[in-house]
N, C-alpha and C. Protein backbone atom coordinates (compact mmCIF):
# COMPACT_ATOMS: atom_id res chain seq x y z
N UNK A 1 139.74 74.49 157.51
CA UNK A 1 139.72 75.85 157.02
C UNK A 1 138.31 76.39 157.06
N UNK A 2 138.27 77.65 157.04
CA UNK A 2 136.96 78.29 157.07
C UNK A 2 136.64 78.86 155.71
N UNK A 3 135.37 79.03 155.46
CA UNK A 3 134.93 79.55 154.16
C UNK A 3 134.83 81.07 154.25
N UNK A 4 135.45 81.73 153.29
CA UNK A 4 135.47 83.18 153.31
C UNK A 4 134.17 83.72 152.73
N UNK A 5 133.59 84.67 153.44
CA UNK A 5 132.35 85.30 152.96
C UNK A 5 132.70 86.29 151.86
N UNK A 6 131.84 86.43 150.86
CA UNK A 6 132.13 87.41 149.82
C UNK A 6 132.05 88.83 150.37
N UNK A 7 132.85 89.66 149.82
CA UNK A 7 132.83 91.05 150.26
C UNK A 7 131.55 91.71 149.77
N UNK A 8 131.32 92.91 150.28
CA UNK A 8 130.12 93.63 149.86
C UNK A 8 130.16 93.91 148.36
N UNK A 9 131.32 94.23 147.86
CA UNK A 9 131.47 94.50 146.43
C UNK A 9 131.21 93.25 145.61
N UNK A 10 131.71 92.10 146.07
CA UNK A 10 131.47 90.85 145.35
C UNK A 10 129.98 90.51 145.36
N UNK A 11 129.33 90.73 146.48
CA UNK A 11 127.89 90.50 146.59
C UNK A 11 127.15 91.41 145.61
N UNK A 12 127.58 92.67 145.56
CA UNK A 12 126.98 93.63 144.63
C UNK A 12 127.12 93.15 143.18
N UNK A 13 128.31 92.68 142.82
CA UNK A 13 128.55 92.20 141.45
C UNK A 13 127.68 90.99 141.14
N UNK A 14 127.58 90.07 142.10
CA UNK A 14 126.75 88.87 141.90
C UNK A 14 125.30 89.28 141.66
N UNK A 15 124.78 90.18 142.50
CA UNK A 15 123.39 90.63 142.36
C UNK A 15 123.19 91.37 141.04
N UNK A 16 124.17 92.18 140.66
CA UNK A 16 124.08 92.93 139.41
C UNK A 16 124.04 91.98 138.22
N UNK A 17 124.89 90.96 138.26
CA UNK A 17 124.93 89.97 137.18
C UNK A 17 123.60 89.23 137.08
N UNK A 18 123.06 88.83 138.23
CA UNK A 18 121.78 88.12 138.23
C UNK A 18 120.67 89.01 137.67
N UNK A 19 120.70 90.28 138.05
CA UNK A 19 119.69 91.21 137.56
C UNK A 19 119.80 91.37 136.05
N UNK A 20 121.03 91.49 135.55
CA UNK A 20 121.22 91.62 134.10
C UNK A 20 120.76 90.38 133.37
N UNK A 21 121.03 89.22 133.94
CA UNK A 21 120.58 87.97 133.31
C UNK A 21 119.07 87.90 133.27
N UNK A 22 118.43 88.33 134.37
CA UNK A 22 116.97 88.33 134.39
C UNK A 22 116.41 89.30 133.35
N UNK A 23 117.03 90.48 133.25
CA UNK A 23 116.58 91.46 132.26
C UNK A 23 116.73 90.91 130.84
N UNK A 24 117.88 90.29 130.58
CA UNK A 24 118.08 89.76 129.23
C UNK A 24 117.11 88.62 128.95
N UNK A 25 116.80 87.81 129.95
CA UNK A 25 115.82 86.74 129.76
C UNK A 25 114.44 87.34 129.47
N UNK A 26 114.09 88.41 130.20
CA UNK A 26 112.82 89.07 129.95
C UNK A 26 112.77 89.68 128.55
N UNK A 27 113.90 90.25 128.11
CA UNK A 27 113.96 90.81 126.77
C UNK A 27 113.79 89.73 125.71
N UNK A 28 114.38 88.59 125.93
CA UNK A 28 114.25 87.47 124.99
C UNK A 28 112.79 87.04 124.91
N UNK A 29 112.16 86.93 126.08
CA UNK A 29 110.74 86.55 126.10
C UNK A 29 109.89 87.58 125.36
N UNK A 30 110.20 88.86 125.59
CA UNK A 30 109.43 89.92 124.94
C UNK A 30 109.63 89.87 123.42
N UNK A 31 110.86 89.61 122.98
CA UNK A 31 111.12 89.51 121.53
C UNK A 31 110.37 88.34 120.93
N UNK A 32 110.36 87.21 121.63
CA UNK A 32 109.64 86.03 121.12
C UNK A 32 108.16 86.33 121.00
N UNK A 33 107.60 86.95 122.04
CA UNK A 33 106.18 87.27 122.01
C UNK A 33 105.89 88.24 120.87
N UNK A 34 106.76 89.21 120.68
CA UNK A 34 106.58 90.18 119.60
C UNK A 34 106.60 89.47 118.25
N UNK A 35 107.53 88.54 118.07
CA UNK A 35 107.60 87.78 116.81
C UNK A 35 106.33 86.98 116.60
N UNK A 36 105.86 86.33 117.67
CA UNK A 36 104.64 85.53 117.55
C UNK A 36 103.46 86.42 117.18
N UNK A 37 103.36 87.59 117.84
CA UNK A 37 102.27 88.50 117.53
C UNK A 37 102.35 88.97 116.09
N UNK A 38 103.57 89.29 115.64
CA UNK A 38 103.75 89.74 114.25
C UNK A 38 103.37 88.63 113.28
N UNK A 39 103.74 87.40 113.61
CA UNK A 39 103.41 86.27 112.75
C UNK A 39 101.90 86.10 112.65
N UNK A 40 101.22 86.18 113.79
CA UNK A 40 99.77 86.05 113.80
C UNK A 40 99.14 87.16 112.96
N UNK A 41 99.67 88.37 113.10
CA UNK A 41 99.14 89.50 112.35
C UNK A 41 99.36 89.29 110.85
N UNK A 42 100.54 88.81 110.48
CA UNK A 42 100.83 88.57 109.06
C UNK A 42 99.90 87.50 108.50
N UNK A 43 99.65 86.46 109.29
CA UNK A 43 98.76 85.39 108.84
C UNK A 43 97.35 85.94 108.65
N UNK A 44 96.88 86.74 109.60
CA UNK A 44 95.53 87.28 109.47
C UNK A 44 95.44 88.23 108.28
N UNK A 45 96.49 89.03 108.06
CA UNK A 45 96.49 89.94 106.91
C UNK A 45 96.50 89.14 105.61
N UNK A 46 97.26 88.06 105.58
CA UNK A 46 97.33 87.24 104.38
C UNK A 46 95.96 86.60 104.10
N UNK A 47 95.30 86.12 105.15
CA UNK A 47 93.99 85.50 104.93
C UNK A 47 92.97 86.55 104.49
N UNK A 48 93.08 87.78 105.03
CA UNK A 48 92.18 88.84 104.57
C UNK A 48 92.43 89.14 103.10
N UNK A 49 93.70 89.17 102.71
CA UNK A 49 94.05 89.44 101.31
C UNK A 49 93.50 88.34 100.40
N UNK A 50 93.61 87.09 100.85
CA UNK A 50 93.06 85.98 100.06
C UNK A 50 91.56 86.11 99.92
N UNK A 51 90.91 86.48 101.03
CA UNK A 51 89.47 86.64 101.00
C UNK A 51 89.08 87.74 100.02
N UNK A 52 89.82 88.85 100.07
CA UNK A 52 89.53 89.94 99.14
C UNK A 52 89.72 89.49 97.70
N UNK A 53 90.80 88.75 97.45
CA UNK A 53 91.05 88.26 96.09
C UNK A 53 89.94 87.34 95.63
N UNK A 54 89.50 86.46 96.53
CA UNK A 54 88.40 85.55 96.18
C UNK A 54 87.12 86.33 95.87
N UNK A 55 86.85 87.35 96.67
CA UNK A 55 85.64 88.15 96.44
C UNK A 55 85.73 88.87 95.09
N UNK A 56 86.90 89.41 94.77
CA UNK A 56 87.07 90.07 93.47
C UNK A 56 86.87 89.08 92.34
N UNK A 57 87.41 87.89 92.50
CA UNK A 57 87.26 86.87 91.46
C UNK A 57 85.79 86.50 91.29
N UNK A 58 85.08 86.34 92.40
CA UNK A 58 83.65 86.00 92.31
C UNK A 58 82.88 87.10 91.61
N UNK A 59 83.19 88.36 91.98
CA UNK A 59 82.50 89.47 91.34
C UNK A 59 82.78 89.48 89.84
N UNK A 60 84.02 89.19 89.47
CA UNK A 60 84.37 89.14 88.06
C UNK A 60 83.59 88.07 87.34
N UNK A 61 83.49 86.90 87.94
CA UNK A 61 82.73 85.80 87.35
C UNK A 61 81.25 86.17 87.25
N UNK A 62 80.73 86.81 88.31
CA UNK A 62 79.32 87.21 88.29
C UNK A 62 79.06 88.24 87.18
N UNK A 63 79.98 89.19 87.02
CA UNK A 63 79.80 90.20 85.97
C UNK A 63 79.83 89.56 84.59
N UNK A 64 80.75 88.64 84.40
CA UNK A 64 80.83 87.94 83.10
C UNK A 64 79.55 87.16 82.86
N UNK A 65 79.09 86.46 83.87
CA UNK A 65 77.85 85.69 83.75
C UNK A 65 76.67 86.61 83.44
N UNK A 66 76.60 87.73 84.16
CA UNK A 66 75.50 88.67 83.92
C UNK A 66 75.57 89.25 82.52
N UNK A 67 76.76 89.58 82.06
CA UNK A 67 76.87 90.15 80.71
C UNK A 67 76.48 89.12 79.66
N UNK A 68 76.84 87.86 79.87
CA UNK A 68 76.46 86.81 78.92
C UNK A 68 74.95 86.63 78.91
N UNK A 69 74.34 86.69 80.11
CA UNK A 69 72.89 86.56 80.19
C UNK A 69 72.20 87.73 79.49
N UNK A 70 72.77 88.92 79.65
CA UNK A 70 72.21 90.10 78.99
C UNK A 70 72.30 89.94 77.47
N UNK A 71 73.44 89.46 77.00
CA UNK A 71 73.60 89.26 75.55
C UNK A 71 72.58 88.24 75.04
N UNK A 72 72.39 87.16 75.79
CA UNK A 72 71.43 86.14 75.36
C UNK A 72 70.02 86.72 75.33
N UNK A 73 69.67 87.48 76.35
CA UNK A 73 68.31 88.05 76.37
C UNK A 73 68.13 89.08 75.26
N UNK A 74 69.19 89.84 74.95
CA UNK A 74 69.11 90.79 73.83
C UNK A 74 68.93 90.05 72.51
N UNK A 75 69.68 88.96 72.34
CA UNK A 75 69.56 88.19 71.10
C UNK A 75 68.17 87.59 70.99
N UNK A 76 67.65 87.10 72.11
CA UNK A 76 66.31 86.52 72.11
C UNK A 76 65.28 87.60 71.77
N UNK A 77 65.46 88.77 72.32
CA UNK A 77 64.53 89.88 72.05
C UNK A 77 64.59 90.27 70.58
N UNK A 78 65.78 90.31 69.97
CA UNK A 78 65.91 90.65 68.56
C UNK A 78 65.23 89.61 67.68
N UNK A 79 65.37 88.33 68.04
CA UNK A 79 64.72 87.28 67.24
C UNK A 79 63.20 87.37 67.34
N UNK A 80 62.72 87.74 68.50
CA UNK A 80 61.27 87.86 68.67
C UNK A 80 60.72 89.03 67.86
N UNK A 81 61.53 90.09 67.75
CA UNK A 81 61.09 91.26 66.97
C UNK A 81 61.02 90.96 65.48
N UNK A 82 61.85 90.08 65.00
CA UNK A 82 61.88 89.75 63.57
C UNK A 82 60.74 88.89 63.22
């Protein structure tokens, strides 16, 4: 027996299906890349937020330390005046 060649319409359908599969594969890749980029952005934003929080905490500690030092120097100055 001989092998029947696909008709032009069947060839068209095969090519159309392959094209759709390639497009969907490209879309999947694009979605993955988008997720990875979003994840990286979220991580960087989170680390920036942590850094900001740490800086605020340090400033708070520095202010407390400075105020305590001011109180001590004021007390020392009052004792010297007496």
